[in-house]
Amino acid sequence: MDGRELIESIRGHAQRSYTYLIMLTGRSEKTDLVAGMEAGADDFLSKPFDRNELRVRLSAGERIIQLERKLAAQNEELQKAN
């Protein structure tokens, strides 16, 4: 199973909360990036990767997950109110 197949498998399973996926690959062609993102990756890094770039991308992912959790909580409150 390659990275694209793994991402498709993860996205294919029902999940209670969102899983943020960063694809780390030795491939760096635009077509590889497009294939990974179309498979469901949220971000894409090519090897060799820079530690600082990975750190800031992980921070961005954390912000997105926090927003997703906040939205889910608000939706739950609205459902209870209805």
PDB file of C-alpha atoms in Angstrom, residues 1 7 13 18-19 21 32-33 36-39 44-45 47 55 61 68-70 75:
ATOM      1  CA  MET A   1       0.000   0.000   0.000  1.00  0.00           C
ATOM      2  CA  ILE A   7      -4.995   8.146   2.695  1.00  0.00           C
ATOM      3  CA  HIS A  13     -13.731   4.825   7.061  1.00  0.00           C
ATOM      4  CA  TYR A  18     -11.548  14.693  11.475  1.00  0.00           C
ATOM      5  CA  THR A  19      -8.065  13.284  10.913  1.00  0.00           C
ATOM      6  CA  LEU A  21      -3.211  14.056   7.085  1.00  0.00           C
ATOM      7  CA  ASP A  32       2.220  13.538  -7.248  1.00  0.00           C
ATOM      8  CA  LEU A  33       1.062  16.498  -5.166  1.00  0.00           C
ATOM      9  CA  GLY A  36      -2.107  13.026  -2.932  1.00  0.00           C
ATOM     10  CA  MET A  37      -4.375  15.991  -2.360  1.00  0.00           C
ATOM     11  CA  GLU A  38      -7.143  14.476  -4.488  1.00  0.00           C
ATOM     12  CA  ALA A  39      -6.850  11.273  -2.425  1.00  0.00           C
ATOM     13  CA  PHE A  44       2.062  17.567   1.270  1.00  0.00           C
ATOM     14  CA  LEU A  45       5.798  17.558   2.057  1.00  0.00           C
ATOM     15  CA  LYS A  47      11.656  14.455   1.279  1.00  0.00           C
ATOM     16  CA  ARG A  55       6.596  22.340  12.478  1.00  0.00           C
ATOM     17  CA  GLY A  61      -3.132  21.470  11.108  1.00  0.00           C
ATOM     18  CA  GLU A  68     -13.359  21.588  13.470  1.00  0.00           C
ATOM     19  CA  ARG A  69     -13.913  20.688  17.126  1.00  0.00           C
ATOM     20  CA  LYS A  70     -15.400  24.107  17.863  1.00  0.00           C
ATOM     21  CA  ASN A  75     -23.538  22.097  15.819  1.00  0.00           C
TER      22      ASN A  75
END
